[in-house]
Amino acid sequence: MSNFKIIAHRGASAYELENSYKAFVKAIEMEADMIETDVRQTEDGKLILMHDKTINRTTEGKGKINKMTLKTIKKTKMKNGDNIPILDNILDQYGNKIKFNLELKDGNIEQSLNELIMKYDIIDRVLISSFSFKILKSLHQINPDINLALLTYLPSLISKINHSFNKCSEYGIKNINPWHIFKSKSYVQKAHKLGFKIYPWTINKKKEAIKLRDELKVDGIITNFPDILK
């Protein structure tokens, strides 16, 4: 299925340290369709790429990102020796080489993010995701052309599915990224009928990836293994 998308979760994070330059380069080398990564904001309003609220787990430093300046971030190395990725730099270097799924971990960064997207003219090469309807609604109001995805642990209960789809449509959300344990073919069929795309996360077993692709007919998967179907 040529339209089935492989989205590299935090880069090729099964092979390199997550959300690092090396993980992003590896994902490109492995021909992923898109890189999923996490956006957080420093104390002085700069956007960096890291999953956690602190830098403790993946870098040689310690501290909360929202209490650190970009200057401090630049002085800190990741545990694999890379510099901590700054979104501006990443989009400059790789924005035209691969598409990005940017998950927003913090609120109040929507305007800054939109400015970077417009700066590099890559609005057709980014997908913005969040668990927060509020953040996605704000982005849609700032720029209705931005492609949005709602992250969810499980699709809504059957009784709430119509409401969920209607809410997504109202906020300009065209993609839904559910937790991988969902196995509802009827949900996928209904989503497709209404014009939504479905990208479950995080799929790291080949058998599961094949089932989601061939039986449930999802549009792609988010995985730590960009080569999962090779």
CSV table of C-alpha atoms in Angstrom, one decimal:
chain,number,residue,atom,x,y,z
A,1,MET,CA,0.0,0.0,0.0
A,2,SER,CA,1.9,3.0,-1.3
A,3,ASN,CA,-0.2,5.5,0.7
A,4,PHE,CA,0.4,3.8,4.1
A,5,LYS,CA,2.7,6.1,6.1
A,6,ILE,CA,5.5,5.2,8.4
A,7,ILE,CA,6.0,7.9,11.1
A,8,ALA,CA,9.2,7.6,13.0
A,9,HIS,CA,8.4,8.0,16.7
A,10,ARG,CA,10.9,10.5,18.2
A,11,GLY,CA,13.0,9.7,15.1
A,12,ALA,CA,14.4,6.2,14.7
A,13,SER,CA,14.3,5.8,18.4
A,14,ALA,CA,14.8,2.1,18.4
A,15,TYR,CA,18.2,2.6,17.0
A,16,GLU,CA,19.4,6.0,18.3
A,17,LEU,CA,18.6,8.2,21.3
A,18,GLU,CA,15.1,9.6,21.0
A,19,ASN,CA,14.6,13.1,19.7
A,20,SER,CA,18.3,13.5,18.8
A,21,TYR,CA,19.9,14.6,15.6
A,22,LYS,CA,21.2,11.0,15.1
A,23,ALA,CA,17.6,9.6,15.5
A,24,PHE,CA,16.3,12.1,12.9
A,25,VAL,CA,19.1,11.4,10.4
A,26,LYS,CA,18.6,7.6,10.9
A,27,ALA,CA,14.8,8.0,10.2
A,28,ILE,CA,15.6,9.8,7.0
A,29,GLU,CA,18.2,7.2,6.0
A,30,MET,CA,15.6,4.5,6.7
A,31,GLU,CA,13.1,6.3,4.4
A,32,ALA,CA,10.4,7.1,7.0
A,33,ASP,CA,7.6,9.2,5.6
A,34,MET,CA,7.5,11.5,8.6
A,35,ILE,CA,9.3,12.1,11.9
A,36,GLU,CA,7.2,12.5,15.1
A,37,THR,CA,8.9,14.6,17.7
A,38,ASP,CA,7.9,16.6,20.8
A,39,VAL,CA,8.0,20.4,21.2
A,40,ARG,CA,8.6,22.2,24.4
A,41,GLN,CA,9.3,25.8,25.3
A,42,THR,CA,12.2,27.2,27.2
A,43,GLU,CA,12.0,30.0,29.8
A,44,ASP,CA,12.8,32.6,27.2
A,45,GLY,CA,10.2,31.3,24.7
A,46,LYS,CA,12.3,29.2,22.4
A,47,LEU,CA,11.1,25.9,21.0
A,48,ILE,CA,13.2,22.8,21.5
A,49,LEU,CA,12.5,19.1,20.9
A,50,MET,CA,12.2,16.9,24.0
A,51,HIS,CA,9.6,14.5,25.3
A,52,ASP,CA,9.9,15.1,29.1
A,53,LYS,CA,9.3,18.2,31.1
A,54,THR,CA,12.9,18.0,32.3
A,55,ILE,CA,16.2,17.3,30.4
A,56,ASN,CA,17.3,14.8,33.0
A,57,ARG,CA,16.6,11.5,31.2
A,58,THR,CA,18.2,12.1,27.8
A,59,THR,CA,20.9,14.7,28.4
A,60,GLU,CA,23.9,15.1,30.6
A,61,GLY,CA,22.2,18.0,32.4
A,62,LYS,CA,19.3,18.4,34.8
A,63,GLY,CA,16.4,20.9,35.1
A,64,LYS,CA,12.9,21.8,34.0
A,65,ILE,CA,12.9,23.1,30.4
A,66,ASN,CA,10.5,25.9,31.2
A,67,LYS,CA,13.0,27.1,33.8
A,68,MET,CA,16.0,27.1,31.5
A,69,THR,CA,17.1,29.6,28.9
A,70,LEU,CA,18.1,28.7,25.3
A,71,LYS,CA,21.7,29.7,26.2
A,72,THR,CA,21.7,27.0,28.9
A,73,ILE,CA,20.1,24.5,26.6
A,74,LYS,CA,22.8,25.1,24.0
A,75,LYS,CA,25.6,24.4,26.6
A,76,THR,CA,24.0,21.0,27.4
A,77,LYS,CA,24.8,17.8,25.5
A,78,MET,CA,22.5,14.8,25.0
A,79,LYS,CA,23.7,11.5,26.3
A,80,ASN,CA,24.8,10.5,22.8
A,81,GLY,CA,26.9,13.6,22.4
A,82,ASP,CA,24.5,15.5,20.2
A,83,ASN,CA,23.3,19.0,20.9
A,84,ILE,CA,19.7,19.3,22.1
A,85,PRO,CA,17.7,19.9,18.9
A,86,ILE,CA,16.2,23.4,18.5
A,87,LEU,CA,13.1,23.4,16.3
A,88,ASP,CA,14.2,26.3,14.3
A,89,ASN,CA,17.5,24.6,13.4
A,90,ILE,CA,15.8,21.2,12.7
A,91,LEU,CA,13.2,22.8,10.3
A,92,ASP,CA,16.0,24.7,8.6
A,93,GLN,CA,18.2,21.5,8.1
A,94,TYR,CA,15.6,18.9,7.5
A,95,GLY,CA,12.2,20.6,6.8
A,96,ASN,CA,12.6,19.9,3.0
A,97,LYS,CA,14.0,16.4,3.4
A,98,ILE,CA,11.2,14.8,5.4
A,99,LYS,CA,7.8,15.7,6.8
A,100,PHE,CA,7.3,16.3,10.6
A,101,ASN,CA,4.6,15.4,13.1
A,102,LEU,CA,5.2,18.0,15.8
A,103,GLU,CA,3.5,17.0,19.1
A,104,LEU,CA,2.9,20.1,21.3
A,105,LYS,CA,3.7,19.3,24.9
A,106,ASP,CA,3.1,22.9,26.1
A,107,GLY,CA,0.4,25.5,25.6
A,108,ASN,CA,1.0,29.1,24.6
A,109,ILE,CA,3.4,28.3,21.9
A,110,GLU,CA,1.0,28.2,19.0
A,111,GLN,CA,1.9,31.6,17.6
A,112,SER,CA,5.7,30.9,17.8
A,113,LEU,CA,5.2,27.6,16.1
A,114,ASN,CA,3.1,29.1,13.3
A,115,GLU,CA,5.8,31.7,12.7
A,116,LEU,CA,8.4,29.0,12.2
A,117,ILE,CA,6.2,27.0,9.9
A,118,MET,CA,5.6,30.1,7.7
A,119,LYS,CA,9.3,31.1,7.9
A,120,TYR,CA,10.3,27.9,6.2
A,121,ASP,CA,7.2,27.6,4.0
A,122,ILE,CA,6.5,24.1,5.1
A,123,ILE,CA,2.8,24.2,6.0
A,124,ASP,CA,2.2,21.2,3.6
A,125,ARG,CA,5.0,19.3,5.3
A,126,VAL,CA,4.0,19.4,9.0
A,127,LEU,CA,1.3,17.7,11.0
A,128,ILE,CA,0.7,19.2,14.5
A,129,SER,CA,-0.7,16.9,17.2
A,130,SER,CA,-1.8,17.3,20.8
A,131,PHE,CA,-4.0,15.6,23.4
A,132,SER,CA,-5.4,19.1,24.0
A,133,PHE,CA,-8.5,20.3,22.1
A,134,LYS,CA,-7.7,23.8,23.4
A,135,ILE,CA,-4.2,23.9,21.8
A,136,LEU,CA,-5.5,22.5,18.5
A,137,LYS,CA,-8.4,25.0,18.5
A,138,SER,CA,-6.0,27.8,19.1
A,139,LEU,CA,-3.7,26.7,16.2
A,140,HIS,CA,-6.7,26.4,13.9
A,141,GLN,CA,-7.8,30.0,14.8
A,142,ILE,CA,-4.2,31.3,14.2
A,143,ASN,CA,-3.9,29.4,10.9
A,144,PRO,CA,-6.8,27.4,9.5
A,145,ASP,CA,-4.4,25.8,6.9
A,146,ILE,CA,-2.3,23.9,9.5
A,147,ASN,CA,-2.9,20.2,9.4
A,148,LEU,CA,-3.9,19.0,12.9
A,149,ALA,CA,-4.2,15.6,14.7
A,150,LEU,CA,-5.9,14.7,17.9
A,151,LEU,CA,-3.9,12.3,20.1
A,152,THR,CA,-6.0,10.0,22.2
A,153,TYR,CA,-5.5,7.0,24.5
A,154,LEU,CA,-8.6,5.4,23.1
A,155,PRO,CA,-11.2,6.5,20.6
A,156,SER,CA,-14.2,7.8,22.4
A,157,LEU,CA,-16.8,5.4,23.7
A,158,ILE,CA,-19.3,4.3,21.1
A,159,SER,CA,-22.0,6.6,22.6
A,160,LYS,CA,-19.6,9.6,22.2
A,161,ILE,CA,-18.1,8.9,18.8
A,162,ASN,CA,-20.3,11.2,16.8
A,163,HIS,CA,-19.7,14.1,19.3
A,164,SER,CA,-16.0,13.4,19.1
A,165,PHE,CA,-15.9,13.5,15.3
A,166,ASN,CA,-18.1,16.7,15.3
A,167,LYS,CA,-15.8,18.4,17.7
A,168,CYS,CA,-12.7,17.5,15.6
A,169,SER,CA,-14.4,18.9,12.5
A,170,GLU,CA,-15.3,22.1,14.3
A,171,TYR,CA,-11.7,22.7,15.3
A,172,GLY,CA,-10.2,21.8,11.9
A,173,ILE,CA,-8.8,18.5,13.0
A,174,LYS,CA,-8.5,16.0,10.1
A,175,ASN,CA,-6.4,13.3,11.8
A,176,ILE,CA,-6.8,11.1,14.9
A,177,ASN,CA,-3.9,9.4,16.5
A,178,PRO,CA,-5.2,6.7,18.9
A,179,TRP,CA,-3.2,4.5,21.3
A,180,HIS,CA,-2.3,1.2,19.7
A,181,ILE,CA,-4.5,-1.1,21.8
A,182,PHE,CA,-7.6,0.1,19.9
A,183,LYS,CA,-8.8,-2.5,17.4
A,184,SER,CA,-12.0,-1.1,16.0
A,185,LYS,CA,-12.4,-1.5,12.3
A,186,SER,CA,-15.8,0.1,12.4
A,187,TYR,CA,-14.3,3.2,14.0
A,188,VAL,CA,-11.7,3.4,11.2
A,189,GLN,CA,-14.4,3.0,8.5
A,190,LYS,CA,-16.5,5.7,10.0
A,191,ALA,CA,-13.5,8.0,10.4
A,192,HIS,CA,-12.6,7.5,6.7
A,193,LYS,CA,-16.2,8.1,5.6
A,194,LEU,CA,-16.1,11.5,7.4
A,195,GLY,CA,-12.7,12.4,5.9
A,196,PHE,CA,-10.4,11.7,8.8
A,197,LYS,CA,-7.1,9.8,8.7
A,198,ILE,CA,-6.0,7.4,11.5
A,199,TYR,CA,-2.4,7.0,12.7
A,200,PRO,CA,-2.2,4.7,15.8
A,201,TRP,CA,0.8,4.9,18.2
A,202,THR,CA,3.2,3.4,19.1
A,203,ILE,CA,3.4,0.2,17.0
A,204,ASN,CA,6.6,-1.8,17.4
A,205,LYS,CA,5.6,-5.3,16.4
A,206,LYS,CA,5.5,-6.2,12.7
A,207,LYS,CA,2.5,-8.5,13.1
A,208,GLU,CA,0.5,-5.7,14.7
A,209,ALA,CA,1.6,-3.2,12.0
A,210,ILE,CA,0.5,-5.6,9.3
A,211,LYS,CA,-2.9,-6.2,10.9
A,212,LEU,CA,-3.5,-2.4,11.3
A,213,ARG,CA,-2.5,-1.9,7.7
A,214,ASP,CA,-4.3,-4.8,6.0
A,215,GLU,CA,-7.3,-5.5,8.2
A,216,LEU,CA,-8.2,-2.3,9.9
A,217,LYS,CA,-7.0,-0.2,7.0
A,218,VAL,CA,-5.5,2.6,9.0
A,219,ASP,CA,-3.6,5.3,7.1
A,220,GLY,CA,-0.2,4.7,8.8
A,221,ILE,CA,1.5,4.0,12.1
A,222,ILE,CA,3.8,5.8,14.5
A,223,THR,CA,6.7,3.5,15.4
A,224,ASN,CA,10.1,3.4,16.9
A,225,PHE,CA,11.2,1.1,14.0
A,226,PRO,CA,11.0,3.0,10.6
A,227,ASP,CA,12.0,-0.3,9.0
A,228,ILE,CA,9.2,-2.3,10.7
A,229,LEU,CA,7.6,-3.4,7.4
A,230,LYS,CA,10.8,-4.0,5.4
